[in-house]
Tab-separated table of C-alpha atoms in Angstrom:
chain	number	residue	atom	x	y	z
D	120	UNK	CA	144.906	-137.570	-70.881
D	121	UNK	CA	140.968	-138.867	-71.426
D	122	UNK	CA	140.133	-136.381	-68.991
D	123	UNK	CA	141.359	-133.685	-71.076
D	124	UNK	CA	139.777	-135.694	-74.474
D	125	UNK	CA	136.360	-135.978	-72.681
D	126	UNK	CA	136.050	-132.683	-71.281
D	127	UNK	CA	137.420	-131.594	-75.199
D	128	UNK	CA	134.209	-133.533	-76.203
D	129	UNK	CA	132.141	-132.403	-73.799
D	130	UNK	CA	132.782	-128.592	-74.606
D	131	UNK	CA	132.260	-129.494	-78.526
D	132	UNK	CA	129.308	-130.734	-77.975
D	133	UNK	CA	128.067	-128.038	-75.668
D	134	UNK	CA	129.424	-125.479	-78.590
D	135	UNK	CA	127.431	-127.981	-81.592
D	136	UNK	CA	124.132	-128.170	-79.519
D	137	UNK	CA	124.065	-124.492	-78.395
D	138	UNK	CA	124.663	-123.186	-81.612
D	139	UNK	CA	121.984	-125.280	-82.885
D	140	UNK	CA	119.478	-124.290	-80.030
D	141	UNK	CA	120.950	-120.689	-81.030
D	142	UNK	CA	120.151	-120.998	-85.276
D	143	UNK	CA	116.386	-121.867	-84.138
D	144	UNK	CA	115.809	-119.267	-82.035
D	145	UNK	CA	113.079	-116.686	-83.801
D	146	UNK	CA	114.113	-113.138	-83.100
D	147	UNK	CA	111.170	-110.546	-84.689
D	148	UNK	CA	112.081	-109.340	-88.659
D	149	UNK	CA	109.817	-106.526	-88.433
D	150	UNK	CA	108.544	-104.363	-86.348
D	151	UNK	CA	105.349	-101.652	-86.716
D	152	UNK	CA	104.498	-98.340	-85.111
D	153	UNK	CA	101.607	-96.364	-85.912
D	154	UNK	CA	102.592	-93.151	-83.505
D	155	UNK	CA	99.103	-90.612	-83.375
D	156	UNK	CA	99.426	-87.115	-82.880
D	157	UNK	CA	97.179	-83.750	-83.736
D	158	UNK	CA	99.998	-82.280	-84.870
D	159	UNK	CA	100.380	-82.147	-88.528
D	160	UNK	CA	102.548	-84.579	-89.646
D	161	UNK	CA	104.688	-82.694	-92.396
D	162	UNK	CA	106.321	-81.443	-89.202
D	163	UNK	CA	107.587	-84.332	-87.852
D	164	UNK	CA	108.028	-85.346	-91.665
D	165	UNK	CA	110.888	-81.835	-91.842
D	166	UNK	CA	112.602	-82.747	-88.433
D	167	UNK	CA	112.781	-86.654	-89.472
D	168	UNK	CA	114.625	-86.587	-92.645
D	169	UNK	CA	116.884	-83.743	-91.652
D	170	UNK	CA	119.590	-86.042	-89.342
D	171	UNK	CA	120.893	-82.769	-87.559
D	172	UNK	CA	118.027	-82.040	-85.309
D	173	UNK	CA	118.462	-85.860	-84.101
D	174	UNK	CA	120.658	-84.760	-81.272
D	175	UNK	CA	117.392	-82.699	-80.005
D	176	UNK	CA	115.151	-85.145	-80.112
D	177	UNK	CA	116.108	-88.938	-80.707
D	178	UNK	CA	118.264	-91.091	-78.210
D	179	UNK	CA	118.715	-94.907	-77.193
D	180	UNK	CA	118.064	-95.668	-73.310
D	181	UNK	CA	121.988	-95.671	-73.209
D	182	UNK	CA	123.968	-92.895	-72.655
D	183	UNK	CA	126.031	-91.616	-75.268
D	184	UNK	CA	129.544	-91.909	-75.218
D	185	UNK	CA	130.274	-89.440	-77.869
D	186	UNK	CA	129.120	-86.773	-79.584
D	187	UNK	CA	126.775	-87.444	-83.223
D	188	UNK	CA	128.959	-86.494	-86.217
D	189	UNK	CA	127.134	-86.110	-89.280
D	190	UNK	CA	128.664	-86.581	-92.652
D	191	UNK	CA	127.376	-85.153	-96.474
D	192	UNK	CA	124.562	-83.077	-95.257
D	193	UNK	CA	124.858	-81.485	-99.041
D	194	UNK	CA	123.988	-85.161	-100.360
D	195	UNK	CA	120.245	-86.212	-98.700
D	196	UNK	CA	120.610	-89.969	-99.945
D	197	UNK	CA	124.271	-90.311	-98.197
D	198	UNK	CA	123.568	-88.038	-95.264
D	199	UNK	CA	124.645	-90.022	-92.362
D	200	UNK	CA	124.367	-89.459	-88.434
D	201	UNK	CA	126.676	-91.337	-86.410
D	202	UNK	CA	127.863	-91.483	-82.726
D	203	UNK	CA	128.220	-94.365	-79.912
D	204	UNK	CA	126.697	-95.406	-76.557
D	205	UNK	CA	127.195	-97.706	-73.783
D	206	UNK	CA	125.720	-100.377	-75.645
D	207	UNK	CA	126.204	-99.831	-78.991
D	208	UNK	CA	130.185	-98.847	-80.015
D	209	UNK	CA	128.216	-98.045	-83.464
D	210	UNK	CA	125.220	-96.342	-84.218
D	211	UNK	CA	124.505	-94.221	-87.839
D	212	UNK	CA	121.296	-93.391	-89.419
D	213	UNK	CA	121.644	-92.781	-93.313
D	214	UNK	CA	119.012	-91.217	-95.598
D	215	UNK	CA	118.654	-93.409	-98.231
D	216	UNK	CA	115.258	-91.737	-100.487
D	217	UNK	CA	112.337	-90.024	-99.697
D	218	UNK	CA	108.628	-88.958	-101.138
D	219	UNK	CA	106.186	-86.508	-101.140
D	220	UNK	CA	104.813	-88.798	-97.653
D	221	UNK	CA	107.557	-91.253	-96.930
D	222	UNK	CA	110.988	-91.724	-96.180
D	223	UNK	CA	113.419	-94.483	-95.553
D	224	UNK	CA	116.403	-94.621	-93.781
D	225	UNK	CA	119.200	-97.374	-93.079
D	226	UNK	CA	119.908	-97.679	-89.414
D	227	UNK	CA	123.115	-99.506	-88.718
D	228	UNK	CA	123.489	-101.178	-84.622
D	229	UNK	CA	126.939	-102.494	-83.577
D	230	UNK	CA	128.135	-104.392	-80.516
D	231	UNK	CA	131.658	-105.835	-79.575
D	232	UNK	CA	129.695	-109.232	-80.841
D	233	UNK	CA	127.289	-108.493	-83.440
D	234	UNK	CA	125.956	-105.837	-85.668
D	235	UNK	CA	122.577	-105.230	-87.502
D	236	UNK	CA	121.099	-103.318	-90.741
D	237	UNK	CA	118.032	-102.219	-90.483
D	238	UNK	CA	115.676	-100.715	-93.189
D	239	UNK	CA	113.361	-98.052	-91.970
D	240	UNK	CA	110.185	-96.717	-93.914
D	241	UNK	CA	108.196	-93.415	-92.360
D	242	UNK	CA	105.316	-92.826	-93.649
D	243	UNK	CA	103.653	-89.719	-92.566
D	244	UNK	CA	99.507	-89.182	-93.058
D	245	UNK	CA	98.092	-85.842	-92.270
D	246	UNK	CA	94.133	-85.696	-91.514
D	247	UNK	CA	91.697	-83.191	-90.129
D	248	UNK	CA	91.762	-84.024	-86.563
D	249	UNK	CA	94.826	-86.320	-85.876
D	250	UNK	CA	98.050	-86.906	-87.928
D	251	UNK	CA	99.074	-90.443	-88.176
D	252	UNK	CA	103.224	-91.066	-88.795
D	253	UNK	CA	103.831	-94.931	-89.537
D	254	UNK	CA	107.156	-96.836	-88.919
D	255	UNK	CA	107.890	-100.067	-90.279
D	256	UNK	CA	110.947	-101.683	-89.401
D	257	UNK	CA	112.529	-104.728	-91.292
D	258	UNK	CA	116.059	-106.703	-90.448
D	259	UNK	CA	117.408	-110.186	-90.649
D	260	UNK	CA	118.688	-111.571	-87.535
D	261	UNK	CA	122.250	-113.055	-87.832
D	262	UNK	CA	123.589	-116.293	-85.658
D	263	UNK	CA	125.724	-113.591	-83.808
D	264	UNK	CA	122.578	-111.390	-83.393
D	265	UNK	CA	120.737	-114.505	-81.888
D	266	UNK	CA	123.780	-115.608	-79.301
D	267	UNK	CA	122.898	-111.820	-78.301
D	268	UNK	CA	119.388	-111.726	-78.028
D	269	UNK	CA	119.704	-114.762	-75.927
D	270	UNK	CA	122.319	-112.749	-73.959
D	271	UNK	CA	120.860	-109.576	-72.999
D	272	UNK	CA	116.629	-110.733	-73.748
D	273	UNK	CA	116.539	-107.901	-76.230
D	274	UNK	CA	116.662	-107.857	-80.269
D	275	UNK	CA	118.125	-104.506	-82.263
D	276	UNK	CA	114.914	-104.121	-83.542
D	277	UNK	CA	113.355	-104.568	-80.479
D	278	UNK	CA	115.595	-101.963	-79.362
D	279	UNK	CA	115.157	-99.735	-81.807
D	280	UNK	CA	111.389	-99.591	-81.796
D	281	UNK	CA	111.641	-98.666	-78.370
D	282	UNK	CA	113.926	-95.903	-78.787
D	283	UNK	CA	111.806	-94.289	-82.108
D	284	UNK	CA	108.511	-94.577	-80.343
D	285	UNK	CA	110.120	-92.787	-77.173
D	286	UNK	CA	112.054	-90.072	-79.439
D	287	UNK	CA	108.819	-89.729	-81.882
D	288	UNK	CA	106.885	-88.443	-77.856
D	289	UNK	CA	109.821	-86.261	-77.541
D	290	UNK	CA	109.931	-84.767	-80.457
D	291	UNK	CA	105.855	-84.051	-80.423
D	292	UNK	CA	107.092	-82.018	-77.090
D	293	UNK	CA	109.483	-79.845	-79.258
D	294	UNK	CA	107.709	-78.953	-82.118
D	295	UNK	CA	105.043	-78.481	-79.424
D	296	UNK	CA	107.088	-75.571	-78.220
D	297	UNK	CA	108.328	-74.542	-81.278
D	298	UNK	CA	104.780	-73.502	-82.706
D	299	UNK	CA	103.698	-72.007	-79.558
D	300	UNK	CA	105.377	-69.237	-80.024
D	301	UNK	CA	103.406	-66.042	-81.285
D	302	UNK	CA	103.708	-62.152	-81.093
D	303	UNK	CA	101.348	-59.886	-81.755
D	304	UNK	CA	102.896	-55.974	-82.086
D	305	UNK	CA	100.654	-53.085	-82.846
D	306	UNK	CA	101.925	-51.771	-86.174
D	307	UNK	CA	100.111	-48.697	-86.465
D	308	UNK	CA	98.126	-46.610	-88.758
D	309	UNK	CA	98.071	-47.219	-92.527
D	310	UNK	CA	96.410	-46.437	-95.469
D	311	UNK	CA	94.878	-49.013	-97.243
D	312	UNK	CA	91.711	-50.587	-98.592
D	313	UNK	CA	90.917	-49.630	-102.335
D	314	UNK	CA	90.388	-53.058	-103.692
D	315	UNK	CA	87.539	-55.150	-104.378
D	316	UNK	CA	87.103	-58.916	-102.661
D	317	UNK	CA	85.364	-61.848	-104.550
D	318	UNK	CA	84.014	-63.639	-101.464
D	319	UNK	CA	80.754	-65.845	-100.047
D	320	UNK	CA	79.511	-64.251	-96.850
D	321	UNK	CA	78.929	-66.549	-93.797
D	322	UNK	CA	78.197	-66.383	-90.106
D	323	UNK	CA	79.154	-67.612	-86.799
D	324	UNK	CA	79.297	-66.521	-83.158
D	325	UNK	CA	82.789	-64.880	-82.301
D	326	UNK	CA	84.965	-67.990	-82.342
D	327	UNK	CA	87.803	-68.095	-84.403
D	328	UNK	CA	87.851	-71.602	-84.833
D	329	UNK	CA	84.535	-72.209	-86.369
D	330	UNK	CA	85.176	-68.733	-88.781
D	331	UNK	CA	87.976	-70.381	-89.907
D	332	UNK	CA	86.674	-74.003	-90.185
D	333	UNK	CA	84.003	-72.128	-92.683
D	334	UNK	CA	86.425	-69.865	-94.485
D	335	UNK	CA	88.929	-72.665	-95.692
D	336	UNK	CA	86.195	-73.886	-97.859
D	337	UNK	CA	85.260	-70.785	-99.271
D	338	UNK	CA	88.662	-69.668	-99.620
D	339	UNK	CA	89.663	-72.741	-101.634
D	340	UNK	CA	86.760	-72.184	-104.307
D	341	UNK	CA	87.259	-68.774	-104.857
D	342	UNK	CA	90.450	-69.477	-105.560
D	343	UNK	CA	89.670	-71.910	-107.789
D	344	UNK	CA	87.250	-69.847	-109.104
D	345	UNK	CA	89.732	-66.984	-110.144
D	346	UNK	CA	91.930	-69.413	-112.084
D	347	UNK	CA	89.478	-70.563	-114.233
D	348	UNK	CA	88.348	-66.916	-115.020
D	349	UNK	CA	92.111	-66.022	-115.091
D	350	UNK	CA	90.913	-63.197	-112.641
D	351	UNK	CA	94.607	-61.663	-111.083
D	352	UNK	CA	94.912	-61.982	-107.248
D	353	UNK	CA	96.016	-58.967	-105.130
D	354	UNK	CA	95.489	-59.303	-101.499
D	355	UNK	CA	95.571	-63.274	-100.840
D	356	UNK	CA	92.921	-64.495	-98.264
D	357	UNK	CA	91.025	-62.311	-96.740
D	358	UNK	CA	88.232	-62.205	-93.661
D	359	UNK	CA	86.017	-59.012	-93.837
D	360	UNK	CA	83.719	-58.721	-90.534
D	361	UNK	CA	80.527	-57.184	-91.363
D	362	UNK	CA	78.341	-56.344	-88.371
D	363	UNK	CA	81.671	-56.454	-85.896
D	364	UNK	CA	80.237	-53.403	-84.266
D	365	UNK	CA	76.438	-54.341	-83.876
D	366	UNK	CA	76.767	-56.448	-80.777
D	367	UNK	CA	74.941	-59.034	-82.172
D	368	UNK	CA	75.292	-62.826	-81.399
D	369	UNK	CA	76.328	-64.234	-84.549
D	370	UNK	CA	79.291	-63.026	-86.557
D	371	UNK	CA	78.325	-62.010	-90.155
D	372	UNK	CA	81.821	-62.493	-92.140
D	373	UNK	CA	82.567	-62.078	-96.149
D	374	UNK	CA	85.414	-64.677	-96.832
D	375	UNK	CA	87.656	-64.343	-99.766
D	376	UNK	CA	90.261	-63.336	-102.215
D	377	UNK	CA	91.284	-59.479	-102.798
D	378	UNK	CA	91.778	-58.261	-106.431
D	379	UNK	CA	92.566	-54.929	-107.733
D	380	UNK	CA	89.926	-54.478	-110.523
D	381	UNK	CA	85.841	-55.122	-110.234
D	382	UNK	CA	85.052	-58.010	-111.575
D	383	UNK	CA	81.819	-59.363	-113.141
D	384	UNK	CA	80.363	-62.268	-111.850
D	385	UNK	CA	77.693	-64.110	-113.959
D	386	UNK	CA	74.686	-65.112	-111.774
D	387	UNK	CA	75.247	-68.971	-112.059
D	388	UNK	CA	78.691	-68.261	-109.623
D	389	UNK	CA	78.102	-68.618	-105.851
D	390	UNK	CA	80.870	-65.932	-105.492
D	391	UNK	CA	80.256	-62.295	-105.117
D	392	UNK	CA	82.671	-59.264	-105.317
D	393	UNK	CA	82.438	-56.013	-103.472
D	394	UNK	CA	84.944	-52.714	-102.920
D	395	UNK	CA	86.928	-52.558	-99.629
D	396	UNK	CA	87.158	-48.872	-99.315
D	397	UNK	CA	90.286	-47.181	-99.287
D	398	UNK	CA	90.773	-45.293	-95.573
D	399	UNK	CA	92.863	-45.137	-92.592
D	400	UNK	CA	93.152	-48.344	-90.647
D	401	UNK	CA	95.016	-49.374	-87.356
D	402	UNK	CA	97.459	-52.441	-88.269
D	403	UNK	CA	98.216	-55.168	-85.669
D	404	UNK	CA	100.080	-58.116	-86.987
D	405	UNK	CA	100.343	-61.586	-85.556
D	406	UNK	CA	103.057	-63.827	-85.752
D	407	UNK	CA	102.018	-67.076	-84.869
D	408	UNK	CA	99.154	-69.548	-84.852
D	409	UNK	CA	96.026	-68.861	-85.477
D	410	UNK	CA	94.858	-70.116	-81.844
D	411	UNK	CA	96.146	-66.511	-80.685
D	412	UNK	CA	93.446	-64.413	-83.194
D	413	UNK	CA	91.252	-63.538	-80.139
D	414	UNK	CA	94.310	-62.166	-78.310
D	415	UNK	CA	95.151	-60.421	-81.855
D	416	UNK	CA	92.093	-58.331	-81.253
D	417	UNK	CA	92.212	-57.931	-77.610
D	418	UNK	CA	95.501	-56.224	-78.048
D	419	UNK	CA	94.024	-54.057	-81.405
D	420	UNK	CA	91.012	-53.087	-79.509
D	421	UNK	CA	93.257	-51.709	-76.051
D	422	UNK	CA	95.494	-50.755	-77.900
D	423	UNK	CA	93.368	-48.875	-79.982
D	424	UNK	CA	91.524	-47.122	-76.957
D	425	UNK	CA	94.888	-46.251	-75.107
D	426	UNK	CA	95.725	-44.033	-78.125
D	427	UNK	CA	92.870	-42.163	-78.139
D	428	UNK	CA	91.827	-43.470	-81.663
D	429	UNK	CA	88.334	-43.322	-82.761
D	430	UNK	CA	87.063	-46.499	-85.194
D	431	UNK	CA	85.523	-45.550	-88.412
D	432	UNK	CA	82.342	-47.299	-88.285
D	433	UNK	CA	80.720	-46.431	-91.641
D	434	UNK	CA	84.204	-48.844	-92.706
D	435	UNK	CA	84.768	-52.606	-91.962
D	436	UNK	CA	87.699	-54.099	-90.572
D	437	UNK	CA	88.941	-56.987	-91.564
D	438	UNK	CA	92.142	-59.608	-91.683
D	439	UNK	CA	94.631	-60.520	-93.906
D	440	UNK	CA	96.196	-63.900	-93.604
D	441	UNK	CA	99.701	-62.585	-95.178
D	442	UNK	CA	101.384	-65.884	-94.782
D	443	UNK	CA	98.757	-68.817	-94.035
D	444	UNK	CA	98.900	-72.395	-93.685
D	445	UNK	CA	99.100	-72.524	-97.944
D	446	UNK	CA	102.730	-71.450	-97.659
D	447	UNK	CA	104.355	-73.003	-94.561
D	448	UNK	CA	103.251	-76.347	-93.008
D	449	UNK	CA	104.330	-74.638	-89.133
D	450	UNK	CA	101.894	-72.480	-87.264
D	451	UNK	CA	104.973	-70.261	-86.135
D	452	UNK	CA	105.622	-68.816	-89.083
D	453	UNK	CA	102.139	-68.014	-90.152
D	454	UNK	CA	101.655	-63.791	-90.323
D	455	UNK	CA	98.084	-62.623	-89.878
D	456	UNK	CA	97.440	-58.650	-90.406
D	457	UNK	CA	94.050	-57.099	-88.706
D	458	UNK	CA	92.989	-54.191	-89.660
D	459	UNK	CA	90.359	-51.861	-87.826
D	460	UNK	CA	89.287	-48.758	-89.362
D	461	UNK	CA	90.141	-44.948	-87.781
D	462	UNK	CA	88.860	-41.577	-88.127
D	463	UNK	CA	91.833	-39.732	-89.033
């Protein structure tokens, strides 16, 4: 009978001084990741805070055990995302609020011996060069959570950070693909031209890049340049070539906004305006990013020559950035028109 009393002792203590050593035992509250990428970040910001491309893109190191179900996509604060693995018999990500640059998320982690909450902030930075998307994690350990860290040597939030910085690679692969798709289809001949373009003229050798790194600029302040006049746009941005013909080594290029009417300019403006002549032009369009303008007029100028067409060189072609990055944040859906004038 003292056996049984001793070893009923013994196991009490065992259970007071482990789950002593177990309430001092630090697991990590928070957790950072700063995740770099030249990507802009506004697309990982659409893919993040809509839970049903998850499936695509995010995963534990688990296997699932069942398939993600998610509930009140109609309702972005109570969207939730929720499906199992081998570890976890409960996993669901719920939109909680976002902001123009942020968004945070509840992620819930279950075991057959503990569960966690955790609060998740994104915070997504777009620059120049390379995009920056932030991740702070924050959760309070519970005694259960401890007896399992000291059990299988990893936290939830250790866990979790893991997992996002491991999806957040993944999904840079996807959206990789995703925008680097692009067709370019020779429209044809059309008749257009007849408007006048308030633009500043610059120059650079025949790199799309740098015409386009000096465009932007110029774009952006003759469009603010038009609503201060309360001058009425017509054509969006445009990208007249001037000597594209002449073979010479720099580029001369007039970059700026079409309008219908002339428009005086008072000498103190650095903006000009001048007529884009009406005429026949061949149209080739480009769907796509704008890394694919020097196939755009590769394909123009065979195409141009297999049809026996002869360019109008007394006329200037130039391009039309239909949709451009003003309107959509994803290269794939940008639409760039280019336009090379034809004797008829």
């Amino acid at each position: 009978m003292k056996f049984f009393k001793y070893l009923f002792l013994l196991i009490l203590l065992v259970f007071v001084v482990g789950s002593l050593y177990i309430a001092t035992i630090s697991v990590p509250g928070e957790k950072s990741i700063n995740f770099e990428t030249p990507l802009k970040a506004e697309l990982f910001q659409i893919k993040i805070q809509d839970l049903s491309t998850y499936e695509t893109w995010f995963s534990f190191p688990e296997e699932s055990t069942s398939k993600p179900r998610l509930s009140n996509p109609e309702n972005f604060e109570n969207t939730t995302l929720s499906w199992q693995n081998e570890r976890f018999e409960a996993i669901n990500f719920q939109n909680k609020r976002f902001t123009e640059d942020s968004i945070i998320q509840q992620l819930v982690l279950k075991t057959w011996l503990s569960s966690s909450e955790m609060d998740i902030n994104w915070t997504f930075v777009s620059s120049e060069k390379n995009s920056i998307i932030a991740v702070q994690l924050y959760s309070d350990a519970s005694f259960m959570q401890k007896a399992e860290y000291i059990l299988k040597g990893k936290s939830h939030i250790e866990i979790a950070e893991n997992a996002i910085k491991e999806s957040l690679s993944r999904l840079e692969d996807s959206i990789h693909k995703e925008i680097s798709v692009y067709d370019i289809s020779p429209v044809g001949k059309v008749v257009t031209g007849g408007f006048h373009l308030i633009h500043a003229t610059s120059a650079a050798r025949l790199n799309f890049e740098s015409i386009l790194d000096k465009s932007r600029p110029i774009f952006e302040s003759v469009e603010n340049f038009m609503q201060e006049q309360e001058f009425k746009e017509s054509k969006g941005r445009i990208i007249l070539f001037e000597n594209f013909y002449e073979d010479e080594n720099s580029l001369i290029f007039s970059s700026g906004i079409g309008t219908e009417t002339p428009v005086a300019i008072p000498d103190y403006f650095e903006v000009l305006s001048k007529p884009i002549s009406r005429g026949t032009y061949f149209k080739t369009q480009l769907r796509g990013d704008y890394v694919n303008l020097k196939q755009l007029l590769s394909i123009s100028e065979a195409t141009i020559e297999k049809r026996d067409l002869v360019i109008n060189r007394f006329l200037k072609p130039f391009l039309e950035f239909e949709i451009d990055a003003t309107e959509t944040v994803s290269p794939a859906e940008l639409v760039t028109n280019f336009y090379v004038p034809i004797l008829e």
